Coordinates of C-alpha atoms in Angstrom, one line a residue:
M1 CA 73.6 152.2 54.0
V2 CA 75.1 151.6 57.5
S3 CA 76.2 148.0 58.0
R4 CA 75.5 146.1 61.2
A5 CA 79.2 145.2 61.2
D6 CA 80.2 148.8 61.6
R7 CA 81.2 149.8 65.2
G8 CA 81.3 153.6 64.9
P9 CA 79.1 156.1 66.8
L10 CA 76.9 156.6 63.7
A11 CA 76.4 152.9 63.1
D12 CA 75.6 152.3 66.8
W13 CA 73.1 155.2 66.7
F14 CA 71.4 154.0 63.5
W15 CA 70.9 150.4 64.7
T16 CA 69.7 151.4 68.2
I17 CA 67.5 154.3 67.5
D18 CA 63.7 153.8 67.3
R19 CA 63.4 154.5 63.6
Y20 CA 59.6 154.6 63.7
F21 CA 59.7 157.5 66.1
L22 CA 62.3 159.2 64.0
A23 CA 60.2 158.7 60.8
A24 CA 57.1 160.1 62.6
F25 CA 58.9 163.2 63.8
I26 CA 60.4 163.9 60.4
L27 CA 57.1 163.2 58.6
L28 CA 55.4 165.8 60.8
M29 CA 58.1 168.4 60.1
G30 CA 57.7 167.7 56.4
I31 CA 53.9 168.1 56.6
G32 CA 54.3 171.3 58.5
F33 CA 56.6 172.8 55.9
M34 CA 54.1 171.8 53.2
L35 CA 51.2 173.4 55.0
S36 CA 53.3 176.6 55.5
F37 CA 52.9 177.2 51.7
A38 CA 49.1 177.0 52.2
A39 CA 48.7 178.9 55.5
S40 CA 51.3 181.6 55.7
P41 CA 51.2 183.7 52.4
P42 CA 47.8 185.4 53.3
V43 CA 49.2 186.4 56.7
A44 CA 52.4 187.8 55.2
E45 CA 50.4 189.8 52.6
R46 CA 48.2 191.3 55.3
L47 CA 51.4 192.4 57.1
G48 CA 52.8 193.9 54.0
L49 CA 55.6 191.3 53.7
D50 CA 56.7 189.1 50.9
S51 CA 54.2 186.3 50.3
F52 CA 56.7 183.6 51.2
H53 CA 58.3 185.4 54.1
F54 CA 57.0 182.9 56.7
V55 CA 57.6 180.0 54.4
E56 CA 61.3 181.0 54.1
R57 CA 61.6 181.5 57.9
H58 CA 59.9 178.1 58.5
A59 CA 62.5 176.5 56.2
V60 CA 65.3 178.2 58.1
F61 CA 64.0 176.9 61.5
I62 CA 63.8 173.3 60.2
V63 CA 67.6 173.1 59.8
P64 CA 68.6 173.8 63.4
S65 CA 65.6 171.9 64.7
L66 CA 66.7 168.8 62.9
M67 CA 70.2 169.3 64.2
V68 CA 69.0 169.6 67.7
M69 CA 66.8 166.5 67.5
I70 CA 69.5 164.3 66.0
G71 CA 72.2 165.7 68.2
L72 CA 70.3 165.0 71.4
S73 CA 69.3 161.5 70.3
F74 CA 73.0 160.5 70.6
M75 CA 72.9 161.2 74.4
T76 CA 72.8 158.6 77.2
P77 CA 70.1 158.9 79.8
R78 CA 72.6 160.4 82.2
Q79 CA 73.5 163.1 79.6
V80 CA 69.8 163.7 79.0
R81 CA 69.2 164.3 82.7
R82 CA 72.2 166.7 82.9
A83 CA 71.2 168.6 79.8
A84 CA 67.6 169.0 81.1
I85 CA 68.8 170.4 84.4
I86 CA 70.9 173.0 82.6
L87 CA 68.1 173.8 80.2
L88 CA 65.5 174.1 83.0
A89 CA 67.7 176.5 85.0
V90 CA 68.4 178.7 82.0
S91 CA 64.7 178.6 80.9
L92 CA 63.4 179.6 84.4
L93 CA 65.9 182.4 84.6
M94 CA 64.8 183.7 81.2
M95 CA 61.1 183.4 82.2
V96 CA 61.8 185.7 85.1
M97 CA 63.6 188.1 82.8
A98 CA 60.6 188.0 80.5
L99 CA 58.4 189.3 83.2
F100 CA 60.5 192.4 83.7
F101 CA 62.3 193.0 80.4
G102 CA 60.3 190.9 77.9
V103 CA 58.3 191.9 74.9
E104 CA 54.6 192.3 75.6
V105 CA 52.4 190.6 73.0
K106 CA 48.6 190.7 73.3
G107 CA 48.9 191.5 77.0
S108 CA 51.4 188.8 77.9
R109 CA 55.1 188.9 78.5
R110 CA 56.4 185.6 77.2
W111 CA 59.2 186.6 74.9
V112 CA 62.8 187.6 75.4
S113 CA 64.6 189.5 72.6
I114 CA 68.2 188.5 72.0
G115 CA 69.6 190.6 69.2
S116 CA 67.3 190.2 66.2
F117 CA 65.8 187.0 67.6
S118 CA 62.9 186.5 70.0
I119 CA 62.8 183.4 72.3
Q120 CA 59.8 182.1 74.2
P121 CA 61.6 180.5 77.3
S122 CA 58.5 178.6 78.4
E123 CA 58.6 176.4 75.3
F124 CA 62.1 175.2 76.2
M125 CA 61.1 174.9 79.9
K126 CA 58.5 172.2 79.2
P127 CA 60.7 169.2 78.0
A128 CA 63.4 170.1 80.6
F129 CA 60.8 170.2 83.4
V130 CA 59.4 166.8 82.4
V131 CA 62.8 165.2 82.4
V132 CA 63.9 166.7 85.7
C133 CA 60.6 165.8 87.4
A134 CA 60.9 162.3 86.1
W135 CA 64.3 162.1 87.7
L136 CA 63.0 163.3 91.0
F137 CA 60.1 160.9 91.0
A138 CA 62.5 158.0 90.1
E139 CA 64.9 158.9 92.9
H140 CA 62.1 158.9 95.4
A141 CA 60.9 155.5 94.1
R142 CA 64.5 154.1 94.3
Q143 CA 65.2 155.6 97.7
P144 CA 62.1 156.7 99.6
E145 CA 64.2 158.7 102.1
I146 CA 65.0 161.1 99.3
P147 CA 62.2 163.7 99.2
G148 CA 62.0 163.6 95.4
N149 CA 58.3 163.9 95.3
L150 CA 58.4 167.0 97.5
F151 CA 61.0 168.6 95.4
A152 CA 58.9 167.9 92.3
I153 CA 55.9 169.6 93.9
I154 CA 58.0 172.6 94.8
L155 CA 59.4 172.8 91.3
F156 CA 55.9 172.5 89.8
G157 CA 54.8 175.4 92.0
I158 CA 57.6 177.6 90.8
V159 CA 56.9 176.8 87.1
A160 CA 53.1 177.3 87.5
A161 CA 53.6 180.6 89.3
L162 CA 55.9 181.9 86.5
L163 CA 53.4 180.8 83.8
V164 CA 50.5 182.4 85.5
A165 CA 52.5 185.6 86.0
Q166 CA 53.0 185.9 82.2
P167 CA 50.0 185.1 82.1
D168 CA 49.7 181.8 80.1
L169 CA 46.9 179.7 81.5
G170 CA 47.0 177.2 78.6
Q171 CA 50.7 176.3 79.2
T172 CA 49.9 176.1 82.9
I173 CA 47.2 173.6 82.3
L174 CA 49.3 171.6 79.9
T175 CA 52.2 171.5 82.3
A176 CA 49.9 170.5 85.2
V177 CA 48.3 167.7 83.4
V178 CA 51.6 166.2 82.2
W179 CA 53.1 166.6 85.7
G180 CA 50.1 165.0 87.3
G181 CA 50.2 162.1 84.8
M182 CA 53.9 161.4 85.8
F183 CA 53.1 161.7 89.5
F184 CA 50.3 159.2 89.1
M185 CA 52.7 156.8 87.4
A186 CA 55.1 157.3 90.2
G187 CA 52.5 156.0 92.7
M188 CA 50.8 159.2 93.8
P189 CA 48.9 158.5 97.1
W190 CA 45.2 159.0 97.0
L191 CA 45.4 161.8 99.5
W192 CA 47.7 163.7 97.2
I193 CA 45.3 163.1 94.3
M194 CA 42.4 164.7 96.3
V195 CA 44.5 167.6 97.5
L196 CA 46.0 168.4 94.1
G197 CA 42.6 167.9 92.5
A198 CA 41.1 170.5 94.9
V199 CA 44.0 172.9 94.3
G200 CA 43.5 172.5 90.5
I201 CA 39.7 173.3 90.8
V202 CA 40.4 176.3 93.1
G203 CA 43.2 177.5 90.7
F204 CA 41.0 177.3 87.6
A205 CA 38.1 179.1 89.4
S206 CA 40.4 181.8 90.6
A207 CA 41.8 182.3 87.0
Y208 CA 38.2 182.6 85.7
Y209 CA 37.2 185.3 88.2
M210 CA 40.5 187.1 88.5
L211 CA 41.9 187.2 84.9
P212 CA 39.6 189.1 82.5
H213 CA 41.0 187.5 79.3
V214 CA 40.3 184.0 80.7
T215 CA 36.8 185.1 81.7
G216 CA 36.2 186.4 78.2
R217 CA 37.5 183.3 76.4
I218 CA 35.5 180.9 78.5
D219 CA 32.3 183.0 78.3
R220 CA 32.6 183.3 74.5
F221 CA 33.1 179.5 74.3
L222 CA 30.1 178.8 76.5
T223 CA 27.7 181.4 75.1
G224 CA 28.9 182.0 71.5
E225 CA 28.6 185.7 72.1
G226 CA 31.3 188.4 71.6
D227 CA 34.3 188.3 69.3
T228 CA 34.3 184.7 68.0
F229 CA 35.5 185.6 64.5
Q230 CA 38.6 183.5 64.4
V231 CA 37.1 180.3 65.8
D232 CA 34.0 180.7 63.6
T233 CA 36.1 181.3 60.5
A234 CA 38.2 178.2 61.4
R235 CA 35.1 176.2 61.7
D236 CA 33.9 177.4 58.3
A237 CA 37.2 176.5 56.7
I238 CA 36.9 172.9 58.1
I239 CA 33.3 172.6 56.8
R240 CA 34.3 173.9 53.4
G241 CA 37.1 171.4 53.2
D242 CA 34.7 168.4 53.6
W243 CA 36.2 165.0 53.3
F244 CA 38.7 165.5 50.5
G245 CA 39.4 169.3 50.6
Q246 CA 39.3 172.0 48.0
G247 CA 42.9 171.2 46.7
P248 CA 46.3 172.8 47.3
G249 CA 46.1 176.6 47.0
E250 CA 42.3 176.6 46.6
G251 CA 41.4 177.6 50.1
I252 CA 39.4 180.8 50.4
V253 CA 38.3 181.0 54.0
K254 CA 41.9 180.6 55.2
R255 CA 42.7 184.0 53.8
I256 CA 40.7 185.8 56.5
I257 CA 41.9 183.7 59.5
P258 CA 44.3 186.0 61.4
D259 CA 46.5 183.2 62.9
S260 CA 46.2 180.7 60.0
H261 CA 49.9 179.9 60.0
T262 CA 50.2 179.2 63.8
D263 CA 47.2 178.4 66.0
F264 CA 44.7 177.6 63.2
I265 CA 46.9 175.8 60.7
F266 CA 44.8 172.6 61.3
S267 CA 41.8 174.4 59.8
V268 CA 43.8 175.4 56.8
A269 CA 44.8 171.8 56.3
A270 CA 41.1 170.7 56.5
E271 CA 40.0 173.3 54.0
E272 CA 42.7 172.5 51.4
F273 CA 43.3 168.8 52.0
G274 CA 40.2 167.6 53.7
I275 CA 39.1 165.9 56.9
L276 CA 40.7 162.6 55.9
F277 CA 44.1 164.3 55.8
C278 CA 43.4 165.8 59.2
M279 CA 42.5 162.3 60.5
L280 CA 45.9 161.2 59.2
L281 CA 47.6 163.9 61.2
V282 CA 45.7 162.9 64.3
L283 CA 46.8 159.2 63.7
I284 CA 50.5 160.3 63.6
F285 CA 50.2 162.1 66.9
A286 CA 48.3 159.1 68.4
F287 CA 51.0 156.8 67.1
I288 CA 53.7 158.9 68.8
V289 CA 51.8 158.8 72.1
L290 CA 50.9 155.2 72.1
R291 CA 54.4 154.0 71.0
G292 CA 55.9 156.2 73.7
L293 CA 53.6 154.7 76.4
G294 CA 54.4 151.2 75.0
H295 CA 58.1 151.9 75.5
S296 CA 57.4 153.3 79.0
F297 CA 55.4 150.2 79.9
K298 CA 58.3 147.9 79.0
E299 CA 61.0 150.1 80.5
R300 CA 62.5 148.9 83.8
N301 CA 64.4 152.1 84.6
D302 CA 62.0 154.4 86.4
F303 CA 63.7 157.6 85.2
A304 CA 63.4 156.6 81.5
R305 CA 59.9 155.2 82.1
F306 CA 58.5 158.4 83.7
A307 CA 60.4 160.7 81.3
V308 CA 59.3 159.0 78.0
A309 CA 55.7 158.9 79.2
G310 CA 55.7 162.6 80.2
L311 CA 57.4 163.7 77.0
V312 CA 54.9 161.9 74.7
L313 CA 52.0 163.1 76.9
Q314 CA 53.2 166.6 76.4
I315 CA 53.2 166.3 72.6
G316 CA 49.9 164.5 72.7
I317 CA 48.0 166.9 75.0
Q318 CA 49.4 170.0 73.2
S319 CA 48.2 168.6 69.9
M320 CA 44.8 167.8 71.5
I321 CA 44.4 171.4 72.8
N322 CA 45.3 172.9 69.4
I323 CA 43.0 170.6 67.5
G324 CA 40.2 171.0 70.1
V325 CA 40.3 174.8 69.7
N326 CA 40.1 174.5 65.9
L327 CA 37.1 172.2 66.2
E328 CA 35.5 174.5 68.8
L329 CA 35.6 171.8 71.4
L330 CA 37.8 173.9 73.7
P331 CA 38.0 177.7 74.5
A332 CA 40.3 179.6 72.2
K333 CA 43.9 179.3 73.3
G334 CA 47.1 180.3 71.5
M335 CA 48.9 177.0 71.4
T336 CA 50.8 175.7 68.4
L337 CA 50.4 172.3 66.7
P338 CA 53.7 170.5 67.4
L339 CA 56.1 170.4 64.4
I340 CA 53.3 171.7 62.2
S341 CA 52.6 175.4 63.2
Y342 CA 55.0 178.2 62.3
G343 CA 57.2 179.3 65.1
G344 CA 61.0 179.0 65.8
S345 CA 60.9 178.6 69.6
S346 CA 58.0 176.1 69.3
M347 CA 59.7 174.0 66.6
I348 CA 63.1 173.9 68.2
A349 CA 61.6 173.1 71.6
I350 CA 59.5 170.3 70.3
C351 CA 62.6 168.9 68.6
V352 CA 64.3 169.0 72.0
T353 CA 61.4 166.9 73.3
A354 CA 61.8 164.6 70.3
G355 CA 65.5 164.3 70.8
F356 CA 65.0 163.4 74.5
I357 CA 62.5 160.7 73.5
L358 CA 64.8 159.2 70.8
A359 CA 67.7 159.2 73.3
L360 CA 65.7 157.6 76.1
T361 CA 64.1 154.9 73.9
R362 CA 67.3 153.7 72.2
H363 CA 67.9 149.9 72.5
R364 CA 71.2 150.1 74.4
P365 CA 73.6 147.2 75.1
E366 CA 73.0 147.3 78.8
K367 CA 69.2 147.1 78.2
R368 CA 69.7 144.0 76.0
A369 CA 71.9 142.4 78.6
Q370 CA 69.3 143.1 81.2
E371 CA 66.6 141.6 79.1
R372 CA 68.6 138.4 78.4
S373 CA 69.3 138.0 82.1
L374 CA 65.7 138.4 82.9
F375 CA 64.8 135.8 80.2
R376 CA 67.3 133.3 81.7
I377 CA 65.8 133.7 85.1
T378 CA 62.1 133.8 84.3
G379 CA 61.9 132.2 80.9
V380 CA 59.6 135.1 79.8
P381 CA 60.8 137.3 76.9
A382 CA 61.2 141.0 77.7
E383 CA 59.2 142.0 74.8

């Protein structure tokens, strides 16, 4: 046990970290590893691989993911900002490379192969983009003569263009919603709200009429006609699970869901462990979002406030999209459930997000001094 009397870096980290956040992230990773035993063996067998091929790879990904999350949580806000700028620059460069030299999967070029590993740069772009935009919004709020908002709009345009070029409409919508939420927090003028809202409507309509795969998915969602096998099977798995599930290893419908270990792992969880277990998962994600927004509400530093809010919104909205697809509330979209679904790039990138959140929400000495000073002046506790 680390004593409060200790003064080393580890002791300082332990007593200043938000341990509820840390526990929630580690709990999700543990649940994801447990569900990999239920969801991935049928997929591995269909591909002619060892039954526990994806389980073993999932376990391998957990180790570097934890190291990344814990390592980043030691950073100061300034170091977080610098790391995000570097990560964003590298990610954008790799996204451009993916368009020309990337591996094409299901008609999209999102992956870059480095030796025996494949990386999805857009996953790492997301947390870095949020932090950099938070910094730009904060700089504009601190010094209005700095065109931070304009730079954030230009940066969003670059990111959105690269995502659409892949194409990846789901990630584009996720990034746009999170960016819009931060811009709104930063005091977006009503004129900008109307202009950006109109641009969003035009962009979505253009995607529907110009991108055949988007047209097909939306039409299948609205009419129920065409190839709806995967979402229909996922729905059947949820219905079969009922409230308490069929029990570990007793799932039958899961065996015919093509992406049961990634996009539709929520349905596997429902079939084997029940709807109540899935509600627990939703509550954990809700806890992360609400606690993050609570931190953001109390934070006096604009950069930390915008960044924490944007990062937890990213996790929350991504989980909503994944769960919404599983429940047939949204059109089918290949998006992982954070820290639960199989996928090396996704897991490590979400742990980058978690590491940034942990770093920015630490109870630092300068924050405590500021709170005591405010209390002496106003007589109102900071909490």
